[in-house]
């Protein structure tokens, strides 16, 4: 128990530290821009934006032909809003090209809606496509017209798609339909990293108020730190098609239930739609996550959201994290993922504090193919909270703690 207390104290301390840093980030106050400029069409050679220029991004902008788009600190890009998907705006970095965002703590780079009254779904998002492995042949961005410019995936795990530092993305997720098909691969949204390799830098990024997912990792090996997903319409963090990167110091925070998705989870992962054995298996490795839901706003269980939903043959590792505030479970698994965890066959869930609005639903099970028959899972709860190796057959010791109320976390807004 002593080691557990040390680990969890580290989680809370780093969470508070990160929250303080986030509070310090201010809207950049550049000198009065000397000119305005529209970014549109295709970028085929290296270009660096000007901090003294006011930019508007219009339509689907493709960076291609191995070009690099560099955005200095403090640049604020307004993105043209649209209701028709064919006219909706997005920034797409194609395979071989790079996006370099050089924001700072006090002068982040911001992509936000150009609408007078901003709303989730005003535009699509930033989509970065790389040459790292996925488990899906002939992969294209979901939701865009297929072409050579929407392809992703390859054999280079160390592929480099650039660097993102101190970036904010707001009001994206426009491809999300009104009645989303829960069992399909999600449309591109927020920040979509598809087949992106481990030489890419991903640090201090916020995605908020997307109508769909916040961060979407589709295949690839990219690692990241200090990522915040706030009040996105579907999953705050989503993993698909063989993503195998490492992520640390994450915040997933939802203050209200989503009006846009059947199930808006703090975090969701699948291997592929068919729950096949396609490899590489999706296996996010996550440490120091703080995943907080809307806290007792839905205790009648009509809302299907969970803190973390691991499904469709995913492997996963989650350690030293805080999960709470969801009515339908802190951690939910299905028939394709629960046996992997219990057999210690590639999945781990250790040293975490876990809460649900209804305590017996802290660990839950997806009991049938509809995904709506969610039942308490005392077997996983027992396994997850074992404290000594003598209590279980395998040498793994999990040391998670079920937290009875959100107040016990000691987190303050």
PDB file of N, CA, C and O in Angstrom, residues 215-240:
ATOM      1  N   UNK A 215      -9.249  13.680 -29.543  1.00  0.00           N
ATOM      2  CA  UNK A 215      -8.052  13.110 -30.140  1.00  0.00           C
ATOM      3  C   UNK A 215      -8.401  11.755 -30.746  1.00  0.00           C
ATOM      4  O   UNK A 215      -9.005  10.914 -30.074  1.00  0.00           O
ATOM      5  N   UNK A 216      -7.971  11.534 -31.983  1.00  0.00           N
ATOM      6  CA  UNK A 216      -8.230  10.255 -32.639  1.00  0.00           C
ATOM      7  C   UNK A 216      -6.910   9.683 -33.149  1.00  0.00           C
ATOM      8  O   UNK A 216      -6.219  10.301 -33.968  1.00  0.00           O
ATOM      9  N   UNK A 217      -6.555   8.519 -32.618  1.00  0.00           N
ATOM     10  CA  UNK A 217      -5.324   7.836 -33.016  1.00  0.00           C
ATOM     11  C   UNK A 217      -5.723   6.598 -33.827  1.00  0.00           C
ATOM     12  O   UNK A 217      -6.298   5.654 -33.277  1.00  0.00           O
ATOM     13  N   UNK A 218      -5.426   6.610 -35.122  1.00  0.00           N
ATOM     14  CA  UNK A 218      -5.796   5.504 -36.003  1.00  0.00           C
ATOM     15  C   UNK A 218      -4.508   4.860 -36.503  1.00  0.00           C
ATOM     16  O   UNK A 218      -3.817   5.414 -37.363  1.00  0.00           O
ATOM     17  N   UNK A 219      -4.172   3.692 -35.952  1.00  0.00           N
ATOM     18  CA  UNK A 219      -2.883   3.111 -36.270  1.00  0.00           C
ATOM     19  C   UNK A 219      -1.765   4.031 -35.814  1.00  0.00           C
ATOM     20  O   UNK A 219      -1.964   5.011 -35.100  1.00  0.00           O
ATOM     21  N   UNK A 220      -0.541   3.680 -36.205  1.00  0.00           N
ATOM     22  CA  UNK A 220       0.589   4.534 -35.903  1.00  0.00           C
ATOM     23  C   UNK A 220       1.223   4.261 -34.558  1.00  0.00           C
ATOM     24  O   UNK A 220       0.727   3.449 -33.754  1.00  0.00           O
ATOM     25  N   UNK A 221       2.305   4.972 -34.303  1.00  0.00           N
ATOM     26  CA  UNK A 221       3.133   4.753 -33.117  1.00  0.00           C
ATOM     27  C   UNK A 221       3.477   6.052 -32.389  1.00  0.00           C
ATOM     28  O   UNK A 221       4.349   6.056 -31.514  1.00  0.00           O
ATOM     29  N   UNK A 222       2.819   7.153 -32.750  1.00  0.00           N
ATOM     30  CA  UNK A 222       3.160   8.449 -32.172  1.00  0.00           C
ATOM     31  C   UNK A 222       2.962   8.446 -30.659  1.00  0.00           C
ATOM     32  O   UNK A 222       1.995   7.876 -30.143  1.00  0.00           O
ATOM     33  N   UNK A 223       3.897   9.063 -29.936  1.00  0.00           N
ATOM     34  CA  UNK A 223       3.805   9.224 -28.492  1.00  0.00           C
ATOM     35  C   UNK A 223       3.414  10.669 -28.178  1.00  0.00           C
ATOM     36  O   UNK A 223       3.587  11.567 -29.010  1.00  0.00           O
ATOM     37  N   UNK A 224       2.898  10.913 -26.974  1.00  0.00           N
ATOM     38  CA  UNK A 224       2.505  12.275 -26.632  1.00  0.00           C
ATOM     39  C   UNK A 224       2.448  12.494 -25.136  1.00  0.00           C
ATOM     40  O   UNK A 224       2.304  11.555 -24.348  1.00  0.00           O
ATOM     41  N   UNK A 225       2.567  13.772 -24.737  1.00  0.00           N
ATOM     42  CA  UNK A 225       2.464  14.168 -23.331  1.00  0.00           C
ATOM     43  C   UNK A 225       1.670  15.461 -23.222  1.00  0.00           C
ATOM     44  O   UNK A 225       1.671  16.288 -24.133  1.00  0.00           O
ATOM     45  N   UNK A 226       1.033  15.624 -22.089  1.00  0.00           N
ATOM     46  CA  UNK A 226       0.297  16.847 -21.746  1.00  0.00           C
ATOM     47  C   UNK A 226      -0.788  17.143 -22.799  1.00  0.00           C
ATOM     48  O   UNK A 226      -0.749  18.167 -23.486  1.00  0.00           O
ATOM     49  N   UNK A 227      -1.739  16.255 -22.890  1.00  0.00           N
ATOM     50  CA  UNK A 227      -2.845  16.391 -23.832  1.00  0.00           C
ATOM     51  C   UNK A 227      -4.139  16.573 -23.049  1.00  0.00           C
ATOM     52  O   UNK A 227      -4.411  15.820 -22.103  1.00  0.00           O
ATOM     53  N   UNK A 228      -4.950  17.559 -23.441  1.00  0.00           N
ATOM     54  CA  UNK A 228      -6.214  17.840 -22.765  1.00  0.00           C
ATOM     55  C   UNK A 228      -7.356  17.724 -23.764  1.00  0.00           C
ATOM     56  O   UNK A 228      -7.317  18.329 -24.846  1.00  0.00           O
ATOM     57  N   UNK A 229      -8.371  16.945 -23.415  1.00  0.00           N
ATOM     58  CA  UNK A 229      -9.594  16.828 -24.216  1.00  0.00           C
ATOM     59  C   UNK A 229     -10.756  17.294 -23.347  1.00  0.00           C
ATOM     60  O   UNK A 229     -11.013  16.727 -22.282  1.00  0.00           O
ATOM     61  N   UNK A 230     -11.465  18.323 -23.810  1.00  0.00           N
ATOM     62  CA  UNK A 230     -12.477  18.976 -22.972  1.00  0.00           C
ATOM     63  C   UNK A 230     -13.819  19.045 -23.708  1.00  0.00           C
ATOM     64  O   UNK A 230     -13.920  19.620 -24.793  1.00  0.00           O
ATOM     65  N   UNK A 231     -14.837  18.428 -23.126  1.00  0.00           N
ATOM     66  CA  UNK A 231     -16.227  18.544 -23.595  1.00  0.00           C
ATOM     67  C   UNK A 231     -16.388  18.298 -25.091  1.00  0.00           C
ATOM     68  O   UNK A 231     -17.025  19.066 -25.816  1.00  0.00           O
ATOM     69  N   UNK A 232     -15.801  17.187 -25.548  1.00  0.00           N
ATOM     70  CA  UNK A 232     -16.008  16.805 -26.940  1.00  0.00           C
ATOM     71  C   UNK A 232     -17.250  15.926 -27.072  1.00  0.00           C
ATOM     72  O   UNK A 232     -17.659  15.261 -26.125  1.00  0.00           O
ATOM     73  N   UNK A 233     -17.853  15.947 -28.271  1.00  0.00           N
ATOM     74  CA  UNK A 233     -19.179  15.357 -28.445  1.00  0.00           C
ATOM     75  C   UNK A 233     -19.213  13.855 -28.431  1.00  0.00           C
ATOM     76  O   UNK A 233     -20.241  13.249 -28.113  1.00  0.00           O
ATOM     77  N   UNK A 234     -18.106  13.206 -28.801  1.00  0.00           N
ATOM     78  CA  UNK A 234     -18.021  11.752 -28.703  1.00  0.00           C
ATOM     79  C   UNK A 234     -16.876  11.442 -27.735  1.00  0.00           C
ATOM     80  O   UNK A 234     -16.779  12.092 -26.697  1.00  0.00           O
ATOM     81  N   UNK A 235     -16.011  10.508 -28.058  1.00  0.00           N
ATOM     82  CA  UNK A 235     -14.941  10.144 -27.127  1.00  0.00           C
ATOM     83  C   UNK A 235     -13.895  11.252 -27.059  1.00  0.00           C
ATOM     84  O   UNK A 235     -13.486  11.807 -28.079  1.00  0.00           O
ATOM     85  N   UNK A 236     -13.433  11.534 -25.863  1.00  0.00           N
ATOM     86  CA  UNK A 236     -12.359  12.522 -25.739  1.00  0.00           C
ATOM     87  C   UNK A 236     -11.056  11.997 -26.343  1.00  0.00           C
ATOM     88  O   UNK A 236     -10.328  12.738 -26.996  1.00  0.00           O
ATOM     89  N   UNK A 237     -10.761  10.710 -26.098  1.00  0.00           N
ATOM     90  CA  UNK A 237      -9.606  10.044 -26.712  1.00  0.00           C
ATOM     91  C   UNK A 237     -10.101   8.757 -27.355  1.00  0.00           C
ATOM     92  O   UNK A 237     -10.826   7.977 -26.730  1.00  0.00           O
ATOM     93  N   UNK A 238      -9.699   8.515 -28.611  1.00  0.00           N
ATOM     94  CA  UNK A 238     -10.180   7.346 -29.350  1.00  0.00           C
ATOM     95  C   UNK A 238      -8.999   6.659 -30.034  1.00  0.00           C
ATOM     96  O   UNK A 238      -8.142   7.324 -30.630  1.00  0.00           O
ATOM     97  N   UNK A 239      -8.948   5.312 -29.952  1.00  0.00           N
ATOM     98  CA  UNK A 239      -7.849   4.531 -30.522  1.00  0.00           C
ATOM     99  C   UNK A 239      -8.406   3.433 -31.419  1.00  0.00           C
ATOM    100  O   UNK A 239      -9.320   2.699 -31.015  1.00  0.00           O
ATOM    101  N   UNK A 240      -7.827   3.286 -32.618  1.00  0.00           N
ATOM    102  CA  UNK A 240      -8.315   2.304 -33.589  1.00  0.00           C
ATOM    103  C   UNK A 240      -7.172   1.730 -34.430  1.00  0.00           C
ATOM    104  O   UNK A 240      -6.091   2.320 -34.513  1.00  0.00           O
TER     105      UNK A 240
END
